[in-house]
């Protein structure tokens, strides 16, 4: 009788040890931390949508300069000739630069009447004609901006300069930012997995979508129009800084965390 009880007790103890080993093996197979006591994902896994983002500071590497020539004369033809001559001389001066780096084109030409102030009871009459021509210059090497200002500024006014990031530089930055944004979302997914007592090996990416991209802001310099009062004045070429632009890539990643 005693031997039977002892044998039975040993058998029960062995069964308990087997059950404990099976539970431990199951926990290891699931990758569950022994310290984890929270709810686990279902057999199909838990689906989580996570944000990811990356930012960069880009150097402005191109500039757009607006030049104008304006004149008022008693007749429109004389005013137009004055303005056209000034613009032609500026365009000729800009031809000294590499046409692949400095691109100039006439983007505006307007004429308007200038009326005399009418006396009471009289009809206003045209006393002069105003003409204005605009030349836009795209500079693909910002180190040449001051030289371009000096070359065209001998005969035209410069109204403003805007600096920006070229398409090529922006495309290169986009590729890098996308990779960094995906890595950022992946890091968040790993944190979520560890919070469930699992590891990054239990994370599977199901989809990635680009949630938004902030375009680099254009940096603009407005030029004083002091030259407009004196057509014979020559603009002094200022030293300008191209500056930088901030860009950000945002994505949304959907992951499945499986046990």
PDB file of C-alpha atoms in Angstrom:
ATOM      1  CA  UNK A   1       0.000   0.000   0.000  1.00  0.00           C
ATOM      2  CA  UNK A   2       2.785   2.427   0.971  1.00  0.00           C
ATOM      3  CA  UNK A   3       4.741   1.520  -2.149  1.00  0.00           C
ATOM      4  CA  UNK A   4       1.658   2.132  -4.307  1.00  0.00           C
ATOM      5  CA  UNK A   5       1.132   5.603  -2.797  1.00  0.00           C
ATOM      6  CA  UNK A   6       4.775   6.512  -3.229  1.00  0.00           C
ATOM      7  CA  UNK A   7       4.730   5.406  -6.840  1.00  0.00           C
ATOM      8  CA  UNK A   8       1.551   7.397  -7.434  1.00  0.00           C
ATOM      9  CA  UNK A   9       3.063  10.518  -5.819  1.00  0.00           C
ATOM     10  CA  UNK A  10       6.121  10.245  -8.015  1.00  0.00           C
ATOM     11  CA  UNK A  11       3.903   9.897 -11.057  1.00  0.00           C
ATOM     12  CA  UNK A  12       1.915  13.024 -10.112  1.00  0.00           C
ATOM     13  CA  UNK A  13       5.127  14.997  -9.527  1.00  0.00           C
ATOM     14  CA  UNK A  14       6.449  13.894 -12.896  1.00  0.00           C
ATOM     15  CA  UNK A  15       3.230  15.015 -14.603  1.00  0.00           C
ATOM     16  CA  UNK A  16       3.482  18.432 -12.927  1.00  0.00           C
ATOM     17  CA  UNK A  17       7.088  18.811 -14.068  1.00  0.00           C
ATOM     18  CA  UNK A  18       6.086  17.857 -17.608  1.00  0.00           C
ATOM     19  CA  UNK A  19       3.239  20.392 -17.601  1.00  0.00           C
ATOM     20  CA  UNK A  20       5.530  23.163 -16.344  1.00  0.00           C
ATOM     21  CA  UNK A  21       8.125  22.339 -19.006  1.00  0.00           C
ATOM     22  CA  UNK A  22       5.425  22.391 -21.676  1.00  0.00           C
ATOM     23  CA  UNK A  23       4.234  25.818 -20.522  1.00  0.00           C
ATOM     24  CA  UNK A  24       7.765  27.180 -20.494  1.00  0.00           C
ATOM     25  CA  UNK A  25       8.413  25.756 -23.951  1.00  0.00           C
ATOM     26  CA  UNK A  26       5.203  27.343 -25.193  1.00  0.00           C
ATOM     27  CA  UNK A  27       6.253  30.701 -23.752  1.00  0.00           C
ATOM     28  CA  UNK A  28       9.645  30.489 -25.421  1.00  0.00           C
ATOM     29  CA  UNK A  29       8.039  29.550 -28.740  1.00  0.00           C
ATOM     30  CA  UNK A  30       5.800  32.601 -28.518  1.00  0.00           C
ATOM     31  CA  UNK A  31       8.720  34.850 -27.610  1.00  0.00           C
ATOM     32  CA  UNK A  32       6.872  36.024 -24.527  1.00  0.00           C
ATOM     33  CA  UNK A  33       8.879  37.572 -21.728  1.00  0.00           C
ATOM     34  CA  UNK A  34       8.526  35.840 -18.397  1.00  0.00           C
ATOM     35  CA  UNK A  35       7.862  39.256 -16.856  1.00  0.00           C
ATOM     36  CA  UNK A  36       4.981  40.040 -19.260  1.00  0.00           C
ATOM     37  CA  UNK A  37       1.577  39.707 -17.626  1.00  0.00           C
ATOM     38  CA  UNK A  38      -0.578  41.727 -20.053  1.00  0.00           C
ATOM     39  CA  UNK A  39      -2.866  40.584 -22.889  1.00  0.00           C
ATOM     40  CA  UNK A  40      -1.282  38.926 -25.920  1.00  0.00           C
ATOM     41  CA  UNK A  41      -2.111  39.468 -29.609  1.00  0.00           C
ATOM     42  CA  UNK A  42      -4.609  37.084 -31.150  1.00  0.00           C
ATOM     43  CA  UNK A  43      -3.385  34.166 -33.228  1.00  0.00           C
ATOM     44  CA  UNK A  44      -3.785  36.362 -36.330  1.00  0.00           C
ATOM     45  CA  UNK A  45      -1.736  39.111 -34.664  1.00  0.00           C
ATOM     46  CA  UNK A  46      -2.440  42.699 -33.653  1.00  0.00           C
ATOM     47  CA  UNK A  47      -2.598  45.359 -36.414  1.00  0.00           C
ATOM     48  CA  UNK A  48      -1.223  48.778 -35.463  1.00  0.00           C
ATOM     49  CA  UNK A  49      -0.970  51.988 -37.530  1.00  0.00           C
ATOM     50  CA  UNK A  50       2.050  54.090 -36.624  1.00  0.00           C
ATOM     51  CA  UNK A  51       3.422  57.470 -37.778  1.00  0.00           C
ATOM     52  CA  UNK A  52       6.981  58.077 -38.920  1.00  0.00           C
ATOM     53  CA  UNK A  53       8.778  61.288 -39.819  1.00  0.00           C
ATOM     54  CA  UNK A  54      12.176  62.682 -40.749  1.00  0.00           C
ATOM     55  CA  UNK A  55      13.448  66.240 -41.231  1.00  0.00           C
ATOM     56  CA  UNK A  56      16.449  67.822 -42.904  1.00  0.00           C
ATOM     57  CA  UNK A  57      17.982  71.251 -43.440  1.00  0.00           C
ATOM     58  CA  UNK A  58      18.809  71.853 -47.099  1.00  0.00           C
ATOM     59  CA  UNK A  59      21.017  74.566 -48.551  1.00  0.00           C
ATOM     60  CA  UNK A  60      19.302  76.841 -51.039  1.00  0.00           C
ATOM     61  CA  UNK A  61      21.227  76.193 -54.239  1.00  0.00           C
ATOM     62  CA  UNK A  62      19.442  78.305 -56.848  1.00  0.00           C
ATOM     63  CA  UNK A  63      18.063  81.820 -57.162  1.00  0.00           C
ATOM     64  CA  UNK A  64      15.526  83.730 -59.228  1.00  0.00           C
ATOM     65  CA  UNK A  65      16.131  87.443 -59.789  1.00  0.00           C
ATOM     66  CA  UNK A  66      13.575  89.877 -61.196  1.00  0.00           C
ATOM     67  CA  UNK A  67      14.899  92.890 -63.141  1.00  0.00           C
ATOM     68  CA  UNK A  68      12.753  95.754 -64.420  1.00  0.00           C
ATOM     69  CA  UNK A  69      13.223  98.770 -66.643  1.00  0.00           C
ATOM     70  CA  UNK A  70      10.628 101.538 -66.570  1.00  0.00           C
ATOM     71  CA  UNK A  71      10.270 104.870 -68.384  1.00  0.00           C
ATOM     72  CA  UNK A  72       7.770 107.687 -68.874  1.00  0.00           C
ATOM     73  CA  UNK A  73       7.959 109.777 -72.024  1.00  0.00           C
ATOM     74  CA  UNK A  74       5.615 112.158 -73.891  1.00  0.00           C
ATOM     75  CA  UNK A  75       4.994 109.453 -76.494  1.00  0.00           C
ATOM     76  CA  UNK A  76       4.736 105.685 -76.083  1.00  0.00           C
ATOM     77  CA  UNK A  77       7.253 104.835 -78.808  1.00  0.00           C
ATOM     78  CA  UNK A  78      10.071 106.787 -77.148  1.00  0.00           C
ATOM     79  CA  UNK A  79       9.301 105.298 -73.754  1.00  0.00           C
ATOM     80  CA  UNK A  80       9.247 101.807 -75.192  1.00  0.00           C
ATOM     81  CA  UNK A  81      12.547 102.326 -77.011  1.00  0.00           C
ATOM     82  CA  UNK A  82      14.191 103.519 -73.791  1.00  0.00           C
ATOM     83  CA  UNK A  83      12.979 100.475 -71.873  1.00  0.00           C
ATOM     84  CA  UNK A  84      13.745  97.983 -74.637  1.00  0.00           C
ATOM     85  CA  UNK A  85      17.275  99.308 -75.029  1.00  0.00           C
ATOM     86  CA  UNK A  86      17.933  98.933 -71.309  1.00  0.00           C
ATOM     87  CA  UNK A  87      16.578  95.369 -71.300  1.00  0.00           C
ATOM     88  CA  UNK A  88      18.526  94.388 -74.429  1.00  0.00           C
ATOM     89  CA  UNK A  89      21.766  95.623 -72.871  1.00  0.00           C
ATOM     90  CA  UNK A  90      21.067  93.640 -69.686  1.00  0.00           C
ATOM     91  CA  UNK A  91      20.328  90.470 -71.669  1.00  0.00           C
ATOM     92  CA  UNK A  92      23.509  90.940 -73.675  1.00  0.00           C
ATOM     93  CA  UNK A  93      25.551  91.299 -70.484  1.00  0.00           C
ATOM     94  CA  UNK A  94      24.036  88.088 -69.104  1.00  0.00           C
ATOM     95  CA  UNK A  95      25.139  86.141 -72.185  1.00  0.00           C
ATOM     96  CA  UNK A  96      28.662  86.223 -70.740  1.00  0.00           C
ATOM     97  CA  UNK A  97      27.526  83.563 -68.235  1.00  0.00           C
ATOM     98  CA  UNK A  98      27.141  79.872 -69.027  1.00  0.00           C
ATOM     99  CA  UNK A  99      23.646  79.464 -70.484  1.00  0.00           C
ATOM    100  CA  UNK A 100      23.200  76.241 -68.501  1.00  0.00           C
ATOM    101  CA  UNK A 101      23.792  78.090 -65.239  1.00  0.00           C
ATOM    102  CA  UNK A 102      22.191  81.491 -65.900  1.00  0.00           C
ATOM    103  CA  UNK A 103      18.927  81.566 -67.857  1.00  0.00           C
ATOM    104  CA  UNK A 104      17.352  84.949 -68.680  1.00  0.00           C
ATOM    105  CA  UNK A 105      14.053  85.692 -70.396  1.00  0.00           C
ATOM    106  CA  UNK A 106      11.671  88.601 -70.860  1.00  0.00           C
ATOM    107  CA  UNK A 107       8.572  87.830 -68.810  1.00  0.00           C
ATOM    108  CA  UNK A 108       6.600  91.054 -69.043  1.00  0.00           C
ATOM    109  CA  UNK A 109       6.080  94.188 -71.172  1.00  0.00           C
ATOM    110  CA  UNK A 110       3.352  96.712 -70.386  1.00  0.00           C
ATOM    111  CA  UNK A 111       2.351 100.207 -71.524  1.00  0.00           C
ATOM    112  CA  UNK A 112      -0.056 102.618 -69.825  1.00  0.00           C
ATOM    113  CA  UNK A 113      -1.183 106.229 -70.218  1.00  0.00           C
ATOM    114  CA  UNK A 114      -0.237 108.848 -67.638  1.00  0.00           C
ATOM    115  CA  UNK A 115      -3.049 111.398 -67.350  1.00  0.00           C
ATOM    116  CA  UNK A 116      -2.684 115.073 -66.533  1.00  0.00           C
ATOM    117  CA  UNK A 117      -4.634 116.293 -63.557  1.00  0.00           C
ATOM    118  CA  UNK A 118      -7.801 117.781 -64.997  1.00  0.00           C
ATOM    119  CA  UNK A 119      -9.109 121.127 -63.909  1.00  0.00           C
ATOM    120  CA  UNK A 120     -12.649 121.393 -62.669  1.00  0.00           C
ATOM    121  CA  UNK A 121     -15.068 120.920 -65.533  1.00  0.00           C
ATOM    122  CA  UNK A 122     -12.393 119.595 -67.912  1.00  0.00           C
ATOM    123  CA  UNK A 123     -11.691 116.069 -69.113  1.00  0.00           C
ATOM    124  CA  UNK A 124      -8.340 114.495 -68.156  1.00  0.00           C
ATOM    125  CA  UNK A 125      -5.950 114.149 -71.078  1.00  0.00           C
ATOM    126  CA  UNK A 126      -2.909 111.921 -71.620  1.00  0.00           C
ATOM    127  CA  UNK A 127       0.254 113.774 -70.693  1.00  0.00           C
ATOM    128  CA  UNK A 128       2.748 110.899 -71.082  1.00  0.00           C
ATOM    129  CA  UNK A 129       3.144 107.179 -71.563  1.00  0.00           C
ATOM    130  CA  UNK A 130       4.710 104.706 -69.200  1.00  0.00           C
ATOM    131  CA  UNK A 131       6.405 101.486 -70.290  1.00  0.00           C
ATOM    132  CA  UNK A 132       7.759  98.705 -68.134  1.00  0.00           C
ATOM    133  CA  UNK A 133       9.687  95.566 -69.123  1.00  0.00           C
ATOM    134  CA  UNK A 134      10.472  92.664 -66.800  1.00  0.00           C
ATOM    135  CA  UNK A 135      13.340  90.194 -67.183  1.00  0.00           C
ATOM    136  CA  UNK A 136      13.480  87.088 -65.000  1.00  0.00           C
ATOM    137  CA  UNK A 137      16.849  85.420 -64.446  1.00  0.00           C
ATOM    138  CA  UNK A 138      17.245  81.898 -63.071  1.00  0.00           C
ATOM    139  CA  UNK A 139      20.675  81.379 -61.457  1.00  0.00           C
ATOM    140  CA  UNK A 140      21.575  77.728 -60.830  1.00  0.00           C
ATOM    141  CA  UNK A 141      24.789  78.574 -58.982  1.00  0.00           C
ATOM    142  CA  UNK A 142      24.112  80.879 -56.018  1.00  0.00           C
ATOM    143  CA  UNK A 143      27.748  81.948 -55.887  1.00  0.00           C
ATOM    144  CA  UNK A 144      27.082  83.930 -59.096  1.00  0.00           C
ATOM    145  CA  UNK A 145      24.158  85.971 -57.766  1.00  0.00           C
ATOM    146  CA  UNK A 146      26.155  89.120 -56.977  1.00  0.00           C
ATOM    147  CA  UNK A 147      27.872  89.005 -60.389  1.00  0.00           C
ATOM    148  CA  UNK A 148      24.525  88.608 -62.155  1.00  0.00           C
ATOM    149  CA  UNK A 149      23.125  91.539 -60.191  1.00  0.00           C
ATOM    150  CA  UNK A 150      26.084  93.646 -61.213  1.00  0.00           C
ATOM    151  CA  UNK A 151      25.909  92.655 -64.889  1.00  0.00           C
ATOM    152  CA  UNK A 152      22.200  93.308 -65.452  1.00  0.00           C
ATOM    153  CA  UNK A 153      21.974  96.071 -62.844  1.00  0.00           C
ATOM    154  CA  UNK A 154      23.955  98.462 -65.028  1.00  0.00           C
ATOM    155  CA  UNK A 155      20.844  99.161 -67.102  1.00  0.00           C
ATOM    156  CA  UNK A 156      17.936  97.674 -65.131  1.00  0.00           C
ATOM    157  CA  UNK A 157      16.553  97.782 -61.590  1.00  0.00           C
ATOM    158  CA  UNK A 158      16.418  94.565 -59.563  1.00  0.00           C
ATOM    159  CA  UNK A 159      13.075  94.196 -57.819  1.00  0.00           C
ATOM    160  CA  UNK A 160      13.777  91.113 -55.749  1.00  0.00           C
ATOM    161  CA  UNK A 161      15.680  87.860 -55.300  1.00  0.00           C
ATOM    162  CA  UNK A 162      14.225  84.540 -54.215  1.00  0.00           C
ATOM    163  CA  UNK A 163      16.353  81.565 -53.139  1.00  0.00           C
ATOM    164  CA  UNK A 164      15.195  77.971 -53.245  1.00  0.00           C
ATOM    165  CA  UNK A 165      16.197  74.320 -53.410  1.00  0.00           C
ATOM    166  CA  UNK A 166      16.714  72.802 -56.853  1.00  0.00           C
ATOM    167  CA  UNK A 167      14.655  69.837 -58.056  1.00  0.00           C
ATOM    168  CA  UNK A 168      17.757  67.614 -58.093  1.00  0.00           C
ATOM    169  CA  UNK A 169      18.709  68.439 -54.496  1.00  0.00           C
ATOM    170  CA  UNK A 170      15.123  68.044 -53.343  1.00  0.00           C
ATOM    171  CA  UNK A 171      14.796  64.615 -55.010  1.00  0.00           C
ATOM    172  CA  UNK A 172      17.995  63.394 -53.335  1.00  0.00           C
ATOM    173  CA  UNK A 173      16.725  64.620 -49.969  1.00  0.00           C
ATOM    174  CA  UNK A 174      13.344  62.939 -50.523  1.00  0.00           C
ATOM    175  CA  UNK A 175      14.966  59.518 -50.965  1.00  0.00           C
ATOM    176  CA  UNK A 176      16.957  59.877 -47.748  1.00  0.00           C
ATOM    177  CA  UNK A 177      14.045  61.286 -45.759  1.00  0.00           C
ATOM    178  CA  UNK A 178      11.735  58.480 -46.879  1.00  0.00           C
ATOM    179  CA  UNK A 179      14.199  55.850 -45.632  1.00  0.00           C
ATOM    180  CA  UNK A 180      14.607  57.686 -42.309  1.00  0.00           C
ATOM    181  CA  UNK A 181      10.844  58.106 -41.874  1.00  0.00           C
ATOM    182  CA  UNK A 182      10.294  54.365 -42.447  1.00  0.00           C
ATOM    183  CA  UNK A 183      13.035  53.589 -39.906  1.00  0.00           C
ATOM    184  CA  UNK A 184      11.336  55.935 -37.418  1.00  0.00           C
ATOM    185  CA  UNK A 185       7.989  54.166 -37.787  1.00  0.00           C
ATOM    186  CA  UNK A 186       9.762  50.795 -37.560  1.00  0.00           C
ATOM    187  CA  UNK A 187      11.336  51.849 -34.275  1.00  0.00           C
ATOM    188  CA  UNK A 188       7.889  52.655 -32.898  1.00  0.00           C
ATOM    189  CA  UNK A 189       6.652  49.232 -34.028  1.00  0.00           C
ATOM    190  CA  UNK A 190       9.503  47.558 -32.114  1.00  0.00           C
ATOM    191  CA  UNK A 191       8.536  49.510 -28.981  1.00  0.00           C
ATOM    192  CA  UNK A 192       4.942  48.317 -29.393  1.00  0.00           C
ATOM    193  CA  UNK A 193       6.120  44.716 -29.773  1.00  0.00           C
ATOM    194  CA  UNK A 194       8.270  44.893 -26.636  1.00  0.00           C
ATOM    195  CA  UNK A 195       5.318  46.359 -24.745  1.00  0.00           C
ATOM    196  CA  UNK A 196       3.488  43.101 -25.573  1.00  0.00           C
ATOM    197  CA  UNK A 197       6.356  40.991 -24.360  1.00  0.00           C
ATOM    198  CA  UNK A 198       7.563  40.233 -27.895  1.00  0.00           C
ATOM    199  CA  UNK A 199      10.500  41.375 -30.049  1.00  0.00           C
ATOM    200  CA  UNK A 200      11.103  43.024 -33.406  1.00  0.00           C
ATOM    201  CA  UNK A 201      11.105  39.546 -34.973  1.00  0.00           C
ATOM    202  CA  UNK A 202       7.376  39.427 -34.330  1.00  0.00           C
ATOM    203  CA  UNK A 203       6.720  42.598 -36.368  1.00  0.00           C
ATOM    204  CA  UNK A 204       5.591  42.413 -40.001  1.00  0.00           C
ATOM    205  CA  UNK A 205       5.025  45.506 -42.155  1.00  0.00           C
ATOM    206  CA  UNK A 206       1.758  45.396 -44.087  1.00  0.00           C
ATOM    207  CA  UNK A 207       1.687  48.823 -45.777  1.00  0.00           C
ATOM    208  CA  UNK A 208       3.465  52.168 -45.934  1.00  0.00           C
ATOM    209  CA  UNK A 209       1.955  55.408 -47.249  1.00  0.00           C
ATOM    210  CA  UNK A 210       3.441  58.883 -47.547  1.00  0.00           C
ATOM    211  CA  UNK A 211       1.351  61.087 -45.312  1.00  0.00           C
ATOM    212  CA  UNK A 212       2.839  64.448 -46.240  1.00  0.00           C
ATOM    213  CA  UNK A 213       5.884  66.382 -47.360  1.00  0.00           C
ATOM    214  CA  UNK A 214       6.647  69.978 -46.482  1.00  0.00           C
ATOM    215  CA  UNK A 215       8.075  71.853 -49.453  1.00  0.00           C
ATOM    216  CA  UNK A 216      11.138  73.995 -48.737  1.00  0.00           C
ATOM    217  CA  UNK A 217      10.077  77.585 -48.253  1.00  0.00           C
ATOM    218  CA  UNK A 218      11.400  80.165 -50.701  1.00  0.00           C
ATOM    219  CA  UNK A 219      13.603  82.827 -49.133  1.00  0.00           C
ATOM    220  CA  UNK A 220      12.862  86.230 -50.645  1.00  0.00           C
ATOM    221  CA  UNK A 221      14.782  89.490 -50.665  1.00  0.00           C
ATOM    222  CA  UNK A 222      12.929  92.629 -51.718  1.00  0.00           C
ATOM    223  CA  UNK A 223      15.164  95.212 -53.346  1.00  0.00           C
ATOM    224  CA  UNK A 224      14.600  98.949 -52.748  1.00  0.00           C
ATOM    225  CA  UNK A 225      13.414 100.797 -55.823  1.00  0.00           C
ATOM    226  CA  UNK A 226      15.498 103.903 -55.249  1.00  0.00           C
ATOM    227  CA  UNK A 227      16.814 103.596 -58.800  1.00  0.00           C
ATOM    228  CA  UNK A 228      13.366 104.242 -60.237  1.00  0.00           C
ATOM    229  CA  UNK A 229      13.772 107.975 -59.512  1.00  0.00           C
ATOM    230  CA  UNK A 230      16.924 108.175 -61.579  1.00  0.00           C
ATOM    231  CA  UNK A 231      17.146 106.184 -64.798  1.00  0.00           C
ATOM    232  CA  UNK A 232      20.872 106.859 -65.076  1.00  0.00           C
ATOM    233  CA  UNK A 233      21.719 105.421 -61.653  1.00  0.00           C
ATOM    234  CA  UNK A 234      23.649 102.173 -61.409  1.00  0.00           C
ATOM    235  CA  UNK A 235      22.644  99.644 -58.763  1.00  0.00           C
ATOM    236  CA  UNK A 236      25.352  98.481 -56.425  1.00  0.00           C
ATOM    237  CA  UNK A 237      25.381  94.680 -56.322  1.00  0.00           C
ATOM    238  CA  UNK A 238      24.700  93.590 -52.739  1.00  0.00           C
ATOM    239  CA  UNK A 239      26.277  90.618 -51.008  1.00  0.00           C
ATOM    240  CA  UNK A 240      23.453  88.190 -50.306  1.00  0.00           C
ATOM    241  CA  UNK A 241      23.207  84.911 -48.413  1.00  0.00           C
ATOM    242  CA  UNK A 242      21.276  82.022 -49.958  1.00  0.00           C
ATOM    243  CA  UNK A 243      20.341  80.576 -46.566  1.00  0.00           C
ATOM    244  CA  UNK A 244      18.717  77.225 -45.880  1.00  0.00           C
ATOM    245  CA  UNK A 245      15.323  75.541 -46.064  1.00  0.00           C
ATOM    246  CA  UNK A 246      13.664  73.029 -43.715  1.00  0.00           C
ATOM    247  CA  UNK A 247      11.857  69.992 -45.149  1.00  0.00           C
ATOM    248  CA  UNK A 248       9.966  67.166 -43.439  1.00  0.00           C
ATOM    249  CA  UNK A 249       8.748  63.789 -44.714  1.00  0.00           C
ATOM    250  CA  UNK A 250       5.831  62.090 -42.931  1.00  0.00           C
ATOM    251  CA  UNK A 251       4.618  58.537 -43.465  1.00  0.00           C
ATOM    252  CA  UNK A 252       2.069  56.126 -42.029  1.00  0.00           C
ATOM    253  CA  UNK A 253       3.043  52.491 -41.498  1.00  0.00           C
ATOM    254  CA  UNK A 254       0.658  49.637 -40.768  1.00  0.00           C
ATOM    255  CA  UNK A 255       2.246  46.656 -39.037  1.00  0.00           C
ATOM    256  CA  UNK A 256       1.051  43.317 -37.737  1.00  0.00           C
ATOM    257  CA  UNK A 257       2.533  42.035 -34.483  1.00  0.00           C
ATOM    258  CA  UNK A 258       2.158  38.269 -34.349  1.00  0.00           C
ATOM    259  CA  UNK A 259       2.821  35.905 -31.423  1.00  0.00           C
TER     260      UNK A 259
END
